[in-house]
Amino acid sequence: VAIDPETLPDAELLMATARGDEAAFLEIYERHRDRVFRFAYRMTGSAELARDVTHTCFASLLEAPDRYDSRRASLATYLCSAARNQSLRHARHSWREKAGAAEPDQRTSGEPGPLEQLLGDERSRVVQAAVGALAPLHREVLILAEYEELDLATIAQVVGAEVGAVKVRLHRARRKLRTALADYLKGEVPPAFRTRVS
Amino acid sequence: MKPNRRFEWNEGPDDRLRALLREWRAPEPPRQLERALAWRLRRRNAWKRGAPWLAAAACLALVLLGRLASTPPAAPPAGRQARDTEASTRASARPPARAASERSPSPAPPSESAAARSPAITGAAAGSSPRPSARRPAAAAGSVEDAVLVEPGQAALLAELARDLRGAKQSPPGAPLPPIEVIPAHAAPPVEPSAEAELQPYQMRWESVGSEWPSMRRAF
């Protein structure tokens, strides 16, 4: 009887991957690739580096699935932690060079007009530069909290720190961003964004 | 804020910052990444399937190499070692023949012993006397390892010395030494007329066995 990989939990999919089941591995990849790639992209500031980081994370999972212990954390947390380690290795050298030459974003839906797109691209570059200017320890907790919407306990697992330390880092990161983006924070929240998030 | 609390949307100052931060969007992961990982998985599966066969082949090769290493190496066919082997083989093969020809040595007459001591007779024996072998009695009984190869002149001298020692009696302790004959430097060596006649049987015997003596290729 063929079992649909989409119905299996991550641990069983990983066991099937260790046995050489390609469908199980592709299901794991489909579930977690976006989060790992987004996090790596925001940590490194480069889609190319993010691709390398994502490939390394899933390849290490493929080569040594025994490293993952389902009793300690979820597979998403494990992959985020691996991506964080890989990204920090790259980000130390490449963030500042890549921040000014970011790739154009791929807008998915609700394409605005040319002026709005121009303003949006400018805000995107400014935010990218401001996030990239943060210290890596502050940047990673901000990305995990604001973009990946992880709770503090999971963030603490990913970064290997106490919850209190994560709170402090997040507070400082927000304060620096408020200072860096003060000019853009004077205006109101765009209604389009408000509907998209809600 | 509680550890398991997520951020919720409201109209606070942090929400403005959050809205601005979300202006930065991340692209989608490239599709070739999935293909690369799938190819890597297939290669790993193929390697896992072939690993037992590879291990078995490696074990078989190690066993064969071990057997080849345990066999004794072949002897060198030529070169200096071959020459040494030839010389030692010849040395070990000759003594039985010599022992057969000299197994029954005739006791030397007293006159022969006296003639052998003279310089003239010794010089003739070195040149044309038959080649007696100098060896211990045990070697004469057939022991091949005890044979000693010497020059023909040395063999004759050693044989004469052995005969002299066999026939001589040891002087008692304290006996006076025999007088030493002093010969002038310019005096002609004494020639005994019977020396040629006494050497005759030796020469005849040497002519019969002289061709059997192998050529001496190197000095001992």
Coordinates of C-alpha atoms in Angstrom, one line a residue:
Chain A
V1 CA 0.0 0.0 0.0
A2 CA 1.5 3.3 -1.1
I3 CA 1.6 5.9 1.7
D4 CA 1.1 9.5 0.7
P5 CA 4.2 11.4 2.0
E6 CA 2.2 14.5 2.6
T7 CA 0.4 12.8 5.5
L8 CA 3.5 11.7 7.3
P9 CA 5.2 13.7 10.0
D10 CA 8.7 15.0 9.5
A11 CA 10.4 12.2 11.6
E12 CA 8.9 9.4 9.5
L13 CA 9.7 11.2 6.4
L14 CA 13.3 11.6 7.5
M15 CA 13.5 7.8 8.3
A16 CA 12.2 7.1 4.8
T17 CA 14.8 9.5 3.4
A18 CA 17.5 7.6 5.2
R19 CA 16.3 4.5 3.5
G20 CA 16.6 6.2 0.1
D21 CA 13.0 7.3 -0.5
E22 CA 13.2 10.2 -2.9
A23 CA 9.5 11.2 -2.5
A24 CA 9.9 11.5 1.2
F25 CA 12.9 13.7 0.9
L26 CA 11.1 15.9 -1.7
E27 CA 8.2 16.3 0.7
I28 CA 10.5 17.4 3.5
Y29 CA 12.1 19.9 1.1
E30 CA 8.7 21.2 0.0
R31 CA 7.7 21.8 3.6
H32 CA 10.7 23.7 4.7
R33 CA 12.5 25.1 1.7
D34 CA 10.7 28.5 1.8
R35 CA 11.5 29.2 5.4
V36 CA 15.1 28.1 5.1
F37 CA 15.7 30.0 1.9
R38 CA 14.0 33.2 3.2
F39 CA 15.9 33.2 6.4
A40 CA 19.2 32.6 4.6
Y41 CA 18.4 35.3 2.1
R42 CA 17.7 37.9 4.8
M43 CA 20.7 36.8 6.8
T44 CA 23.1 37.0 3.9
G45 CA 21.4 39.6 1.7
S46 CA 22.1 37.6 -1.4
A47 CA 19.9 35.1 -3.3
E48 CA 22.9 33.3 -4.5
L49 CA 24.3 32.8 -1.0
A50 CA 20.9 31.8 0.2
R51 CA 20.7 29.1 -2.5
D52 CA 24.1 27.8 -1.3
V53 CA 23.0 27.8 2.3
T54 CA 19.8 26.1 1.5
H55 CA 21.5 23.4 -0.5
T56 CA 24.0 22.8 2.2
C57 CA 21.4 22.5 4.9
F58 CA 19.3 20.0 3.0
A59 CA 22.3 18.1 1.7
S60 CA 23.6 17.7 5.2
L61 CA 20.2 16.4 6.2
L62 CA 20.4 14.0 3.3
E63 CA 23.9 12.7 4.1
A64 CA 23.5 12.5 7.9
P65 CA 19.8 12.3 8.9
D66 CA 20.8 10.8 12.2
R67 CA 22.1 14.2 13.4
Y68 CA 18.5 15.3 13.8
D69 CA 16.9 14.4 17.1
S70 CA 13.2 14.8 17.1
R71 CA 13.1 14.9 20.9
R72 CA 15.0 18.1 21.1
A73 CA 13.4 20.3 18.5
S74 CA 11.2 20.2 15.4
L75 CA 12.8 19.7 12.0
A76 CA 12.0 23.3 11.1
T77 CA 13.9 24.5 14.1
Y78 CA 16.8 22.2 13.3
L79 CA 16.9 23.4 9.7
C80 CA 16.7 27.1 10.8
S81 CA 19.5 26.5 13.2
A82 CA 21.6 24.9 10.4
A83 CA 20.8 27.8 8.1
R84 CA 21.7 30.3 10.8
N85 CA 25.1 28.7 11.2
Q86 CA 25.7 28.6 7.5
S87 CA 24.4 32.2 7.0
L88 CA 26.6 33.6 9.8
R89 CA 29.6 32.0 8.1
H90 CA 28.7 33.8 4.8
A91 CA 27.3 37.0 6.2
R92 CA 30.4 38.0 8.0
H93 CA 32.1 38.7 4.7
S94 CA 29.5 39.3 2.2
W95 CA 26.6 41.2 3.7
R96 CA 27.9 44.7 3.3
E97 CA 29.0 44.2 -0.3
K98 CA 25.7 42.6 -1.3
A99 CA 23.5 45.0 0.5
G100 CA 23.8 47.8 -2.0
A101 CA 23.3 45.5 -5.0
A102 CA 20.2 43.6 -4.0
E103 CA 18.4 41.5 -6.6
P104 CA 15.0 42.8 -7.6
D105 CA 12.2 41.3 -5.6
Q106 CA 9.7 39.0 -7.1
R107 CA 6.3 40.5 -6.3
T108 CA 3.7 37.8 -6.2
S109 CA 0.3 39.5 -6.4
G110 CA -1.3 42.9 -6.4
E111 CA 1.2 44.6 -8.6
P112 CA 1.1 48.3 -7.8
G113 CA 1.6 51.1 -10.3
P114 CA 5.0 52.3 -11.5
L115 CA 5.3 55.0 -8.9
E116 CA 4.2 52.7 -6.1
Q117 CA 6.6 50.1 -7.3
L118 CA 9.4 52.6 -7.4
L119 CA 8.7 53.7 -3.9
G120 CA 8.3 50.1 -2.7
D121 CA 11.7 49.1 -4.2
E122 CA 13.3 52.1 -2.5
R123 CA 11.8 51.1 0.9
S124 CA 12.9 47.6 0.3
R125 CA 16.4 48.6 -0.3
V126 CA 16.4 50.9 2.8
V127 CA 15.0 48.2 5.0
Q128 CA 17.5 45.7 3.7
A129 CA 20.3 48.1 4.3
A130 CA 19.0 48.8 7.8
V131 CA 18.6 45.1 8.7
G132 CA 22.0 44.4 7.2
A133 CA 23.6 47.0 9.4
L134 CA 22.5 45.2 12.5
A135 CA 24.9 43.0 14.4
P136 CA 24.5 39.4 13.4
L137 CA 23.1 38.3 16.8
H138 CA 20.5 41.1 16.6
R139 CA 19.7 40.5 13.0
E140 CA 19.0 36.8 13.3
V141 CA 16.5 37.2 16.2
L142 CA 14.8 40.1 14.4
I143 CA 14.4 38.0 11.2
L144 CA 13.2 35.0 13.0
A145 CA 10.7 37.1 15.0
E146 CA 9.5 39.6 12.4
Y147 CA 9.7 37.7 9.2
E148 CA 9.4 34.0 10.2
E149 CA 7.1 34.8 13.1
L150 CA 8.6 32.3 15.5
D151 CA 7.9 32.5 19.2
L152 CA 10.6 33.4 21.6
A153 CA 11.2 29.9 22.8
T154 CA 11.8 28.6 19.3
I155 CA 14.0 31.5 18.5
A156 CA 16.0 30.7 21.6
Q157 CA 16.4 27.1 20.4
V158 CA 17.5 28.2 16.9
V159 CA 20.1 30.7 18.1
G160 CA 21.2 28.6 21.1
A161 CA 20.5 31.3 23.7
E162 CA 18.2 31.9 26.7
V163 CA 14.8 33.4 26.2
G164 CA 15.8 36.5 28.2
A165 CA 18.8 37.0 25.9
V166 CA 16.6 36.7 22.9
K167 CA 14.3 39.4 24.4
V168 CA 17.1 41.7 25.0
R169 CA 18.6 41.3 21.5
L170 CA 15.2 41.8 19.9
H171 CA 14.6 44.9 21.8
R172 CA 17.9 46.4 20.9
A173 CA 17.5 45.4 17.2
R174 CA 14.1 47.2 17.1
R175 CA 15.5 50.3 18.7
K176 CA 18.3 50.5 16.2
L177 CA 15.9 50.0 13.3
R178 CA 13.6 52.7 14.6
T179 CA 16.5 55.1 14.7
A180 CA 17.7 54.0 11.2
L181 CA 14.2 54.1 9.6
A182 CA 12.9 57.1 11.5
D183 CA 12.2 59.1 8.3
Y184 CA 10.1 56.3 6.9
L185 CA 8.2 55.6 10.2
K186 CA 6.7 59.0 10.3
G187 CA 4.1 58.1 7.7
E188 CA 1.2 55.8 8.3
V189 CA 1.1 52.1 7.7
P190 CA 0.1 51.4 4.1
P191 CA -3.4 50.1 3.9
A192 CA -2.5 47.5 1.3
F193 CA 0.1 46.0 3.6
R194 CA -2.4 46.0 6.5
T195 CA -4.8 43.9 4.4
R196 CA -2.1 41.6 3.2
V197 CA -0.9 40.8 6.7
S198 CA -4.3 40.4 8.2
Chain B
M1 CA 6.2 39.2 26.6
K2 CA 5.6 35.5 27.1
P3 CA 8.0 33.0 25.5
N4 CA 5.3 31.4 23.3
R5 CA 3.7 34.7 22.3
R6 CA 3.7 35.7 18.7
F7 CA 3.5 39.1 17.4
E8 CA 0.0 40.4 16.6
W9 CA -1.1 43.2 14.5
N10 CA -2.3 46.4 16.1
E11 CA -1.7 50.0 15.5
G12 CA 1.2 50.5 18.0
P13 CA 4.6 52.0 17.1
D14 CA 6.1 48.5 16.7
D15 CA 3.5 47.8 14.1
R16 CA 4.7 50.7 12.0
L17 CA 8.2 49.3 12.1
R18 CA 6.8 45.8 11.3
A19 CA 4.9 47.1 8.3
L20 CA 8.0 48.8 7.0
L21 CA 10.1 45.7 7.6
R22 CA 7.8 43.6 5.5
E23 CA 8.4 45.8 2.5
W24 CA 11.5 43.8 2.1
R25 CA 10.4 40.6 0.5
A26 CA 12.4 37.5 -0.2
P27 CA 12.4 35.7 -3.6
E28 CA 11.3 32.2 -4.1
P29 CA 14.0 29.5 -3.9
P30 CA 15.2 28.4 -7.3
R31 CA 13.8 25.2 -8.8
Q32 CA 17.2 23.9 -9.8
L33 CA 17.9 23.5 -6.1
E34 CA 15.3 20.8 -5.8
R35 CA 16.7 19.0 -8.9
A36 CA 20.3 19.2 -7.5
L37 CA 19.2 17.7 -4.2
A38 CA 17.2 15.0 -5.9
W39 CA 20.2 14.1 -8.1
R40 CA 22.3 14.0 -5.0
L41 CA 19.8 11.6 -3.3
R42 CA 19.8 9.3 -6.3
R43 CA 23.6 9.3 -6.4
R44 CA 23.7 8.4 -2.7
N45 CA 21.2 5.6 -3.3
A46 CA 23.3 4.2 -6.2
W47 CA 26.4 4.4 -4.0
K48 CA 24.7 2.6 -1.2
R49 CA 23.6 -0.2 -3.5
G50 CA 27.1 -0.6 -4.9
A51 CA 28.9 -0.4 -1.6
P52 CA 28.5 -4.1 -0.6
W53 CA 29.9 -5.2 -3.9
L54 CA 32.7 -2.8 -3.7
A55 CA 33.6 -4.0 -0.2
A56 CA 33.5 -7.6 -1.3
A57 CA 35.8 -6.9 -4.3
A58 CA 38.2 -5.0 -2.0
C59 CA 38.3 -8.0 0.4
L60 CA 38.9 -10.4 -2.4
A61 CA 41.7 -8.2 -3.7
L62 CA 43.3 -8.1 -0.3
V63 CA 43.1 -11.9 0.1
L64 CA 44.8 -12.4 -3.3
L65 CA 47.5 -9.9 -2.5
G66 CA 48.1 -11.6 0.8
R67 CA 48.6 -15.0 -0.9
L68 CA 50.9 -13.5 -3.5
A69 CA 53.0 -11.9 -0.7
S70 CA 53.3 -15.2 1.2
T71 CA 54.8 -17.2 -1.7
P72 CA 58.7 -17.3 -1.7
P73 CA 60.5 -15.2 -4.2
A74 CA 62.2 -16.9 -7.2
A75 CA 66.0 -17.3 -7.0
P76 CA 68.0 -14.8 -9.1
P77 CA 69.1 -16.5 -12.3
A78 CA 72.3 -14.7 -13.1
G79 CA 74.9 -12.3 -11.8
R80 CA 77.4 -12.4 -9.1
Q81 CA 75.3 -14.6 -6.8
A82 CA 75.2 -17.1 -9.6
R83 CA 78.9 -17.2 -9.8
D84 CA 79.3 -17.6 -6.1
T85 CA 76.8 -20.4 -6.1
E86 CA 78.8 -22.1 -8.9
A87 CA 82.0 -21.8 -7.0
S88 CA 80.5 -23.2 -3.8
T89 CA 78.8 -26.0 -5.7
R90 CA 82.1 -26.9 -7.3
A91 CA 83.9 -26.9 -4.0
S92 CA 81.3 -29.2 -2.5
A93 CA 81.3 -31.5 -5.4
R94 CA 85.0 -32.0 -5.8
P95 CA 86.1 -33.5 -2.4
P96 CA 84.4 -37.0 -2.9
A97 CA 86.4 -37.5 -6.1
R98 CA 89.6 -36.5 -4.5
A99 CA 88.9 -38.6 -1.5
A100 CA 88.3 -41.6 -3.7
S101 CA 91.7 -41.1 -5.4
E102 CA 93.5 -40.4 -2.2
R103 CA 91.6 -42.7 0.2
S104 CA 94.7 -45.0 0.4
P105 CA 97.7 -42.9 0.8
S106 CA 100.9 -44.9 0.8
P107 CA 103.0 -44.3 3.9
A108 CA 105.8 -42.0 2.9
P109 CA 109.3 -43.6 3.1
P110 CA 111.8 -41.9 5.4
S111 CA 113.8 -40.8 2.3
E112 CA 110.7 -39.2 0.8
S113 CA 110.2 -37.2 4.0
A114 CA 113.7 -36.0 3.9
A115 CA 113.5 -35.1 0.3
A116 CA 110.3 -33.1 0.9
R117 CA 112.0 -31.0 3.4
S118 CA 114.6 -29.8 0.9
P119 CA 113.9 -26.6 -0.9
A120 CA 114.4 -28.2 -4.4
I121 CA 112.0 -30.9 -3.8
T122 CA 109.3 -28.5 -2.4
G123 CA 109.6 -26.3 -5.4
A124 CA 109.2 -29.2 -7.8
A125 CA 106.2 -30.4 -5.9
A126 CA 104.6 -27.0 -6.1
G127 CA 104.8 -27.1 -9.8
S128 CA 104.2 -30.6 -10.9
S129 CA 103.3 -32.8 -8.0
P130 CA 99.8 -34.4 -7.9
R131 CA 97.3 -32.4 -6.0
P132 CA 96.7 -33.9 -2.6
S133 CA 93.9 -32.4 -0.6
A134 CA 94.5 -31.0 2.8
R135 CA 91.7 -31.9 5.0
R136 CA 90.9 -33.3 8.4
P137 CA 90.4 -37.1 8.9
A138 CA 86.7 -36.5 9.3
A139 CA 86.5 -34.8 6.0
A140 CA 88.2 -37.8 4.4
A141 CA 85.4 -40.0 5.7
G142 CA 83.0 -38.2 3.3
S143 CA 81.9 -35.0 5.0
V144 CA 81.4 -32.6 2.1
E145 CA 81.1 -29.5 4.3
D146 CA 84.6 -29.9 5.8
A147 CA 86.4 -29.8 2.4
V148 CA 89.0 -27.0 2.0
L149 CA 90.1 -25.8 -1.4
V150 CA 93.7 -24.7 -1.6
E151 CA 96.3 -24.1 -4.3
P152 CA 98.0 -27.2 -5.6
G153 CA 101.4 -26.2 -4.1
Q154 CA 99.9 -25.5 -0.8
A155 CA 98.1 -28.9 -0.8
A156 CA 101.4 -30.7 -1.4
L157 CA 103.0 -28.8 1.4
L158 CA 100.2 -29.4 3.8
A159 CA 100.3 -33.1 2.9
E160 CA 104.0 -33.4 3.6
L161 CA 103.6 -31.5 6.9
A162 CA 100.9 -33.9 8.0
R163 CA 103.1 -36.9 7.2
D164 CA 106.0 -35.3 9.1
L165 CA 103.8 -34.7 12.1
R166 CA 102.4 -38.2 12.0
G167 CA 105.9 -39.7 12.1
A168 CA 107.6 -37.3 14.5
K169 CA 107.8 -37.8 18.2
Q170 CA 107.3 -34.9 20.5
S171 CA 110.4 -34.0 22.4
P172 CA 110.2 -34.2 26.2
P173 CA 110.0 -30.8 28.0
G174 CA 113.4 -29.3 28.8
A175 CA 115.1 -31.1 25.9
P176 CA 117.6 -29.0 24.0
L177 CA 116.5 -27.5 20.7
P178 CA 117.9 -29.1 17.5
P179 CA 120.8 -27.2 16.0
I180 CA 119.9 -24.8 13.1
E181 CA 121.9 -25.2 10.0
V182 CA 123.2 -21.9 8.9
I183 CA 123.7 -21.6 5.1
P184 CA 125.7 -18.8 3.6
A185 CA 123.8 -16.4 1.5
H186 CA 126.0 -17.0 -1.6
A187 CA 126.2 -20.7 -1.2
A188 CA 124.6 -22.9 -4.0
P189 CA 121.6 -24.8 -2.9
P190 CA 122.3 -28.4 -2.2
V191 CA 121.1 -30.6 -5.0
E192 CA 120.4 -34.2 -4.2
P193 CA 120.7 -36.5 -7.1
S194 CA 117.8 -38.7 -6.0
A195 CA 115.3 -35.9 -6.0
E196 CA 114.3 -36.2 -9.7
A197 CA 113.8 -39.9 -9.4
E198 CA 111.6 -39.5 -6.3
L199 CA 109.4 -36.9 -8.0
Q200 CA 108.8 -39.2 -11.0
P201 CA 105.8 -41.1 -9.6
Y202 CA 104.2 -37.9 -8.5
Q203 CA 104.6 -36.4 -11.9
M204 CA 103.1 -39.4 -13.6
R205 CA 100.2 -39.4 -11.3
W206 CA 99.6 -35.7 -11.8
E207 CA 99.5 -36.1 -15.5
S208 CA 96.7 -38.6 -15.2
V209 CA 94.5 -36.4 -13.0
G210 CA 95.8 -32.9 -13.8
S211 CA 93.1 -32.2 -16.4
E212 CA 90.4 -32.8 -13.8
W213 CA 91.3 -29.8 -11.7
P214 CA 89.0 -27.0 -12.4
S215 CA 90.3 -23.6 -13.4
M216 CA 90.8 -21.2 -10.5
R217 CA 88.8 -18.1 -11.3
R218 CA 89.5 -16.2 -8.2
A219 CA 91.7 -16.3 -5.3
F220 CA 90.5 -17.6 -2.0

